[in-house]
PDB file of C-alpha atoms in Angstrom:
ATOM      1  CA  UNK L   1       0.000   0.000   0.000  1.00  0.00           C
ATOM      2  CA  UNK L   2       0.980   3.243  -0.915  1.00  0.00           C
ATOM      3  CA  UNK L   3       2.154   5.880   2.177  1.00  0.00           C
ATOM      4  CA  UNK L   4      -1.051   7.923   1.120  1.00  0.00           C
ATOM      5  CA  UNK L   5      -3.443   4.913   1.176  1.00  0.00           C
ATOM      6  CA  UNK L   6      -1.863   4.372   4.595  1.00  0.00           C
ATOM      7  CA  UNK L   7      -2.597   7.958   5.815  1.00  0.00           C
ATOM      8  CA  UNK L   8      -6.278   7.362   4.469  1.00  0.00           C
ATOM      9  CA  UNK L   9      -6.708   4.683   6.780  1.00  0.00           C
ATOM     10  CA  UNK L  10      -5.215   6.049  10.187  1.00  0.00           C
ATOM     11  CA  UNK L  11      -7.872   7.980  12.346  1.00  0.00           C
ATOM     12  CA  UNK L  12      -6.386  11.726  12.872  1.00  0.00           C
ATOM     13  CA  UNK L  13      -4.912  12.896  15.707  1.00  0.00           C
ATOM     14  CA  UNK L  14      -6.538  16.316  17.723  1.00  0.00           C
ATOM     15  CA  UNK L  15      -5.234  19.294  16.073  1.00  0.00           C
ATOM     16  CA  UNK L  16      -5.340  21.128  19.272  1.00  0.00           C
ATOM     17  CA  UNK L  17      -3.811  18.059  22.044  1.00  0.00           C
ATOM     18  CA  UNK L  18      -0.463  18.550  22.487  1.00  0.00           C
ATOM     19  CA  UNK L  19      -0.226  15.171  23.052  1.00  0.00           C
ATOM     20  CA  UNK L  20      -1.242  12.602  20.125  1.00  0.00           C
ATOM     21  CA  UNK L  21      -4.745  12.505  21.101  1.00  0.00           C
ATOM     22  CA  UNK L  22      -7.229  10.701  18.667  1.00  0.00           C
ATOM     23  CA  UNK L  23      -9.650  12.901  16.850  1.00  0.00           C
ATOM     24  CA  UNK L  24     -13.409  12.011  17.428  1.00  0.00           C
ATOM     25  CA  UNK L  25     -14.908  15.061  15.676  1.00  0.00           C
ATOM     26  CA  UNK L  26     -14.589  17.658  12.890  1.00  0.00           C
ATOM     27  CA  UNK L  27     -15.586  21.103  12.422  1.00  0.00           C
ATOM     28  CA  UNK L  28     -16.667  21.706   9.247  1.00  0.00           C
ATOM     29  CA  UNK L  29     -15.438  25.506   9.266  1.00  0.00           C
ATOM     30  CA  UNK L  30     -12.077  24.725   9.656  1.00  0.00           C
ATOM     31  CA  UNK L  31     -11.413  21.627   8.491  1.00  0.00           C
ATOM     32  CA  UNK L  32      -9.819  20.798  11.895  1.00  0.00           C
ATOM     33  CA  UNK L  33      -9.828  17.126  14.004  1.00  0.00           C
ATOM     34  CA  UNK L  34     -10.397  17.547  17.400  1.00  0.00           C
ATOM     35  CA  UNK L  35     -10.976  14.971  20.188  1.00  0.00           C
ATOM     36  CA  UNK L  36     -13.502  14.491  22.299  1.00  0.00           C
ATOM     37  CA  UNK L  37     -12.632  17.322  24.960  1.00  0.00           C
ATOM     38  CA  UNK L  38     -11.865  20.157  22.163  1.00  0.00           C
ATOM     39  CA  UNK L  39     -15.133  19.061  20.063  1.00  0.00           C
ATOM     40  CA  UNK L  40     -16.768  20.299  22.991  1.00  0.00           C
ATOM     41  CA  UNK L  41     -15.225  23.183  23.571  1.00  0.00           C
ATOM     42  CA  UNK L  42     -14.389  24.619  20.248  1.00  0.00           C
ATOM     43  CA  UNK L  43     -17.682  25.883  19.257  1.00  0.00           C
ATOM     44  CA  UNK L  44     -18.030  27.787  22.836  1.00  0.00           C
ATOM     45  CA  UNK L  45     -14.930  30.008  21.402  1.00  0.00           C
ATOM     46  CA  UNK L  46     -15.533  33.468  20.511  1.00  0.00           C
ATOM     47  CA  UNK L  47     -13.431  33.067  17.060  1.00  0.00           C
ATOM     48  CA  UNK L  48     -15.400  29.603  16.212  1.00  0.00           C
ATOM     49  CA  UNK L  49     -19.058  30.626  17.660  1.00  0.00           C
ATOM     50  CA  UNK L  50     -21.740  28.867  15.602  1.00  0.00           C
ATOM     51  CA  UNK L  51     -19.131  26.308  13.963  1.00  0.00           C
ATOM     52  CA  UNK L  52     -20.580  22.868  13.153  1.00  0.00           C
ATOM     53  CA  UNK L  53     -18.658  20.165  14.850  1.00  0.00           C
ATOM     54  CA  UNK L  54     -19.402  16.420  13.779  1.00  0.00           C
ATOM     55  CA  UNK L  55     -18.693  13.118  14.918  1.00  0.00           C
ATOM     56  CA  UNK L  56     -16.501  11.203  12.792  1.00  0.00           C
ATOM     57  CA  UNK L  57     -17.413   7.759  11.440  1.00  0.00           C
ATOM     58  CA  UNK L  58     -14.722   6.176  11.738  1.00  0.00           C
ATOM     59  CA  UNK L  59     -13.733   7.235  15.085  1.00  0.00           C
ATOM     60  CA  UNK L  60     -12.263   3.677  17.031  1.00  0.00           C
ATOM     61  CA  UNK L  61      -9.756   3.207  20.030  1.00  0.00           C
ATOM     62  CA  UNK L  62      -7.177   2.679  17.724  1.00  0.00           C
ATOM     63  CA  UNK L  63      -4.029   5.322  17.713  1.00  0.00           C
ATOM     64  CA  UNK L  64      -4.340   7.958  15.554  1.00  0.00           C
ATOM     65  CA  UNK L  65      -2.125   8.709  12.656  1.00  0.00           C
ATOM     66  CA  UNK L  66      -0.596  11.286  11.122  1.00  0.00           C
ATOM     67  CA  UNK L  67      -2.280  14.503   9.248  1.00  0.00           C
ATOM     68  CA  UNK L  68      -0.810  16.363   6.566  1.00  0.00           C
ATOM     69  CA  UNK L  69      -2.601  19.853   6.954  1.00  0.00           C
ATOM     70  CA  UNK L  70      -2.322  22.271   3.457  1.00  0.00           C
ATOM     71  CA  UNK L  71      -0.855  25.672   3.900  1.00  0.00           C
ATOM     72  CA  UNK L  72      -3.773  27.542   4.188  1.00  0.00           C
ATOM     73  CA  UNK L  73      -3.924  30.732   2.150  1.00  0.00           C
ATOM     74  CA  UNK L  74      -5.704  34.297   2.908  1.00  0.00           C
ATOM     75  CA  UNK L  75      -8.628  35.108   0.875  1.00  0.00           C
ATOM     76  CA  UNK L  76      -7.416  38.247   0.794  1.00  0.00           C
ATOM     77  CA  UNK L  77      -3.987  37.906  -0.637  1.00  0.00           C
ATOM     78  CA  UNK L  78      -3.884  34.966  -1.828  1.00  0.00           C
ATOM     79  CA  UNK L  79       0.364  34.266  -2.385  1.00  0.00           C
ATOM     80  CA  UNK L  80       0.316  34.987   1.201  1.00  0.00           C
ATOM     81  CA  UNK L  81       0.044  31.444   3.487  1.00  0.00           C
ATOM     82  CA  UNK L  82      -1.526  32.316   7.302  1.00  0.00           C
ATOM     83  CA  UNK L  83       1.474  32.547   9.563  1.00  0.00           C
ATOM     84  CA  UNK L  84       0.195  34.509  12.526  1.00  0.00           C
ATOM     85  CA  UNK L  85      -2.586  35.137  15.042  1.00  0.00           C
ATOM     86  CA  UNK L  86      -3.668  38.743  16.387  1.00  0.00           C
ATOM     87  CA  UNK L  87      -4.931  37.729  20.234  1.00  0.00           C
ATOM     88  CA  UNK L  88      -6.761  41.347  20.137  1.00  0.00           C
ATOM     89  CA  UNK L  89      -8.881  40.268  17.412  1.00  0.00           C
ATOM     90  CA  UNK L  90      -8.778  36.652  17.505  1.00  0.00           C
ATOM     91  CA  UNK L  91      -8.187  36.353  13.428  1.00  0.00           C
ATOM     92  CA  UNK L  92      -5.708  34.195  11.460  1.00  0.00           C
ATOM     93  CA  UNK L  93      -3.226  36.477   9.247  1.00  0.00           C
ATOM     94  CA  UNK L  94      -1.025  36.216   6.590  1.00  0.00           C
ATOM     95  CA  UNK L  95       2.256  38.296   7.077  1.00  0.00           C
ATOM     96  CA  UNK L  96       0.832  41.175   4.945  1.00  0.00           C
ATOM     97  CA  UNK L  97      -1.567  41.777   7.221  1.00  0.00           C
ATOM     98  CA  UNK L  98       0.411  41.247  10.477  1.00  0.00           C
ATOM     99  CA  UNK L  99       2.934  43.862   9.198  1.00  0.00           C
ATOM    100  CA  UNK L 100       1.066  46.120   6.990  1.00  0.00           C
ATOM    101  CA  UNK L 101      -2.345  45.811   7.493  1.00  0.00           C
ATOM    102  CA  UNK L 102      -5.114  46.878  10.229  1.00  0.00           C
ATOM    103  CA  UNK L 103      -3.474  44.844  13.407  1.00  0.00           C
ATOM    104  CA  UNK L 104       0.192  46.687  13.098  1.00  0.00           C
ATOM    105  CA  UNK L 105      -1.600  48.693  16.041  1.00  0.00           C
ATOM    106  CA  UNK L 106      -1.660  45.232  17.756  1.00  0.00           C
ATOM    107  CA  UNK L 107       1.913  43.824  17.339  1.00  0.00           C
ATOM    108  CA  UNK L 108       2.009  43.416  20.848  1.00  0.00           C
ATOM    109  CA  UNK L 109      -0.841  40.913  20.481  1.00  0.00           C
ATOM    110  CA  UNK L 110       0.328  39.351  17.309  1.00  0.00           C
ATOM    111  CA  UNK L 111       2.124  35.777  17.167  1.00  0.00           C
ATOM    112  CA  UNK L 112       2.959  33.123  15.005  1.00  0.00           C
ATOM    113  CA  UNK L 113       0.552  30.334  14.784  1.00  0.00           C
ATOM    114  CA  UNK L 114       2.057  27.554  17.157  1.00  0.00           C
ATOM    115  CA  UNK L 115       2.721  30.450  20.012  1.00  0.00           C
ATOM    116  CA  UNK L 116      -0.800  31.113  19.261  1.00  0.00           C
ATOM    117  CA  UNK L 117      -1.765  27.726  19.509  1.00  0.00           C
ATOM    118  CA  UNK L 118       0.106  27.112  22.572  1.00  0.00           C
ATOM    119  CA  UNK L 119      -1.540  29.957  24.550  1.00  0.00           C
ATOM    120  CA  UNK L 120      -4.912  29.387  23.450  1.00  0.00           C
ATOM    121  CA  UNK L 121      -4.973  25.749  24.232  1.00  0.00           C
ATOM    122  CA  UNK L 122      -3.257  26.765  27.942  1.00  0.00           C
ATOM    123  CA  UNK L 123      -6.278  29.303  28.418  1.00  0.00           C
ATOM    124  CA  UNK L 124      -8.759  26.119  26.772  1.00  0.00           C
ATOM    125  CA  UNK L 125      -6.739  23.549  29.587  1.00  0.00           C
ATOM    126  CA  UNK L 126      -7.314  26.491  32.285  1.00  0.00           C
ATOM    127  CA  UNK L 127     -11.291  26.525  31.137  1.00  0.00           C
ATOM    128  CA  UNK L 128     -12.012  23.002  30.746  1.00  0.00           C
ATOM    129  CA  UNK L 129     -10.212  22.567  34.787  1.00  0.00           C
ATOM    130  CA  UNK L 130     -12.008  25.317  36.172  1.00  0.00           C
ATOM    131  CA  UNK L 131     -15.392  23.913  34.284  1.00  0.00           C
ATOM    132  CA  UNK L 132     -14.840  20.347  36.078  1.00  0.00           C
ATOM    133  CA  UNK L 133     -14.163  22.106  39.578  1.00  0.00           C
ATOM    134  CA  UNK L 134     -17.292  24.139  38.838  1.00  0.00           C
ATOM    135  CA  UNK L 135     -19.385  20.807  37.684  1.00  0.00           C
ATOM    136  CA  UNK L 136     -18.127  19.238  41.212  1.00  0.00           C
ATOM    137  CA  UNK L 137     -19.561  22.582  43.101  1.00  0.00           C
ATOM    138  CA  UNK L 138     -22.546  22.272  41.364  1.00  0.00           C
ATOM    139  CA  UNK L 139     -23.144  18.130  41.958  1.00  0.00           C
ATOM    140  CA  UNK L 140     -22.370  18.113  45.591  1.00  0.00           C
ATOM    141  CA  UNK L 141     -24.688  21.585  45.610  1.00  0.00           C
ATOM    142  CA  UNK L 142     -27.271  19.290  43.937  1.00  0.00           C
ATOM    143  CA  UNK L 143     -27.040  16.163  46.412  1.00  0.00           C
ATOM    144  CA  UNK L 144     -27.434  19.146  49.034  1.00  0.00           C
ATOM    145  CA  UNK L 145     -30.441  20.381  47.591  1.00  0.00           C
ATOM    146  CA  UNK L 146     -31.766  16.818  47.256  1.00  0.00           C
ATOM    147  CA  UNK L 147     -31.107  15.722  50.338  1.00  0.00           C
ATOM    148  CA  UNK L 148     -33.055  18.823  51.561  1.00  0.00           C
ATOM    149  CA  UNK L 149     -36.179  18.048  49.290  1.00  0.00           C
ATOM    150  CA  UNK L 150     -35.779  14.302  50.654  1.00  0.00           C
ATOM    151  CA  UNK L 151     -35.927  16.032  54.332  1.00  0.00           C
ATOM    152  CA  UNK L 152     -38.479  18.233  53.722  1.00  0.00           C
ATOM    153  CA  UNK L 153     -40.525  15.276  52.443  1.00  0.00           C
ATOM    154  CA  UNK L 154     -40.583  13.569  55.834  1.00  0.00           C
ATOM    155  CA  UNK L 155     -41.118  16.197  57.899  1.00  0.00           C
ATOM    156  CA  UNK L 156     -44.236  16.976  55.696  1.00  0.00           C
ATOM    157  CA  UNK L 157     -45.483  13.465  56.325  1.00  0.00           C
ATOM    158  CA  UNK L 158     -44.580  13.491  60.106  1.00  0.00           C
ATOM    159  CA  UNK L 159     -46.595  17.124  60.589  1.00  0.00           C
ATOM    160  CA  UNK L 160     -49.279  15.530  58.529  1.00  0.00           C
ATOM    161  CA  UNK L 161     -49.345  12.182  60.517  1.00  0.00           C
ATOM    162  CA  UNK L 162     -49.082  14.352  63.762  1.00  0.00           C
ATOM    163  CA  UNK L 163     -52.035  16.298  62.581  1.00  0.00           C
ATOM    164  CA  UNK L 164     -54.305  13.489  61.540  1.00  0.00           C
ATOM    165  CA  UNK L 165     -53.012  11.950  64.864  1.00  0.00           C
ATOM    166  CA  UNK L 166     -54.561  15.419  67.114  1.00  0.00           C
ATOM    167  CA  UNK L 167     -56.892  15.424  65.117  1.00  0.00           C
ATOM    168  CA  UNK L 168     -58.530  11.994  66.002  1.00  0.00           C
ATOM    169  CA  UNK L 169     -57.190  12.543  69.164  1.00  0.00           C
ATOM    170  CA  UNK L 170     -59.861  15.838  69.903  1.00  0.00           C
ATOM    171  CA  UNK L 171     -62.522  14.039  67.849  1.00  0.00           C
ATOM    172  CA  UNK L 172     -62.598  11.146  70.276  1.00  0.00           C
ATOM    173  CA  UNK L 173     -62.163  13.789  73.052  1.00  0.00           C
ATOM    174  CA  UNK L 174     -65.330  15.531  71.542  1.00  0.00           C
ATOM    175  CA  UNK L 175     -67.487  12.616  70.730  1.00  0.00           C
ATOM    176  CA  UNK L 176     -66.589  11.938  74.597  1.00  0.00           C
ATOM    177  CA  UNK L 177     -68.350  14.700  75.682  1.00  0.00           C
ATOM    178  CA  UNK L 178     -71.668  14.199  73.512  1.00  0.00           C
ATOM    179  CA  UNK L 179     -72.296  10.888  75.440  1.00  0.00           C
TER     180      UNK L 179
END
């Protein structure tokens, strides 16, 4: 088999994991594999709202393989490839545009793709930890507020049993007094 046919064949790795993670999804904006983690959180960015992420058929346990991404080119000036990202405005650039065009004002925010990359998936890491502290907060809040409803439950039914219970108690105290 040819190297391509081989390629073919592999699942993709995440384009985001640092580590060879296999891709489970794909969003069909970008063209990018992401796994199971990042297909959850990269339509929640601000740069990807409203992307459409899908599942990938032929997404198995087995290790994922290499992918062979195309230099992307900029609509805009097209000889150009996309080298850099402004932070500021959260856009892909070419170098035209990094150097000469609206975000010179931003060169301070302006890197190359894998800094880029690196920071935004830190800030992703940071979101997706903080997200599973806050999911813990809010289950043990939960069990709290069930085992208050489960509380609240019995002492309903032991008012209403003590109620029933004086009640009958002055009824036969009453029919007592008629005889």
């Amino acid at each position: 088999a040819s190297p391509s046919t081989d390629r073919e064949t592999e699942p993709p790795c995440c384009d985001e994991c640092a580590s060879a993670s296999r891709a489970v999804a794909k969003c069909l904006e970008c063209q990018l594999h992401y796994c199971q983690i990042h297909s959850q959180a990269h339509p929640l960015s601000k740069s990807s709202d409203g992307h459409r992420v899908i599942e990938l058929d032929n997404a198995s346990t087995a290790s994922c393989g290499p992918v062979v991404m195309p230099a992307q080119k900029y609509p805009l000036h097209p000889s150009h490839t996309l080298t850099s990202y402004c932070m500021q405005c959260e856009h892909i650039l070419c170098k035209l545009c990094a150097e000469k065009g609206g975000h010179q004002q931003h060169q301070s925010s302006v890197h190359s793709l894998s800094e880029a990359s690196t920071q935004k998936r830190s800030e992703v890491e940071s979101l997706l930890v903080s997200t599973a502290s806050d999911e813990t907060a809010l289950n043990q809040a939960l069990e709290k507020v069930s085992t208050a409803i489960k509380s609240l439950h019995t002492d309903t039914e032991k008012v209403s049993e003590e109620v029933v219970e004086f009640y009958n108690h002055i009824r036969e105290a009453v029919n007592a007094r008629e005889k």
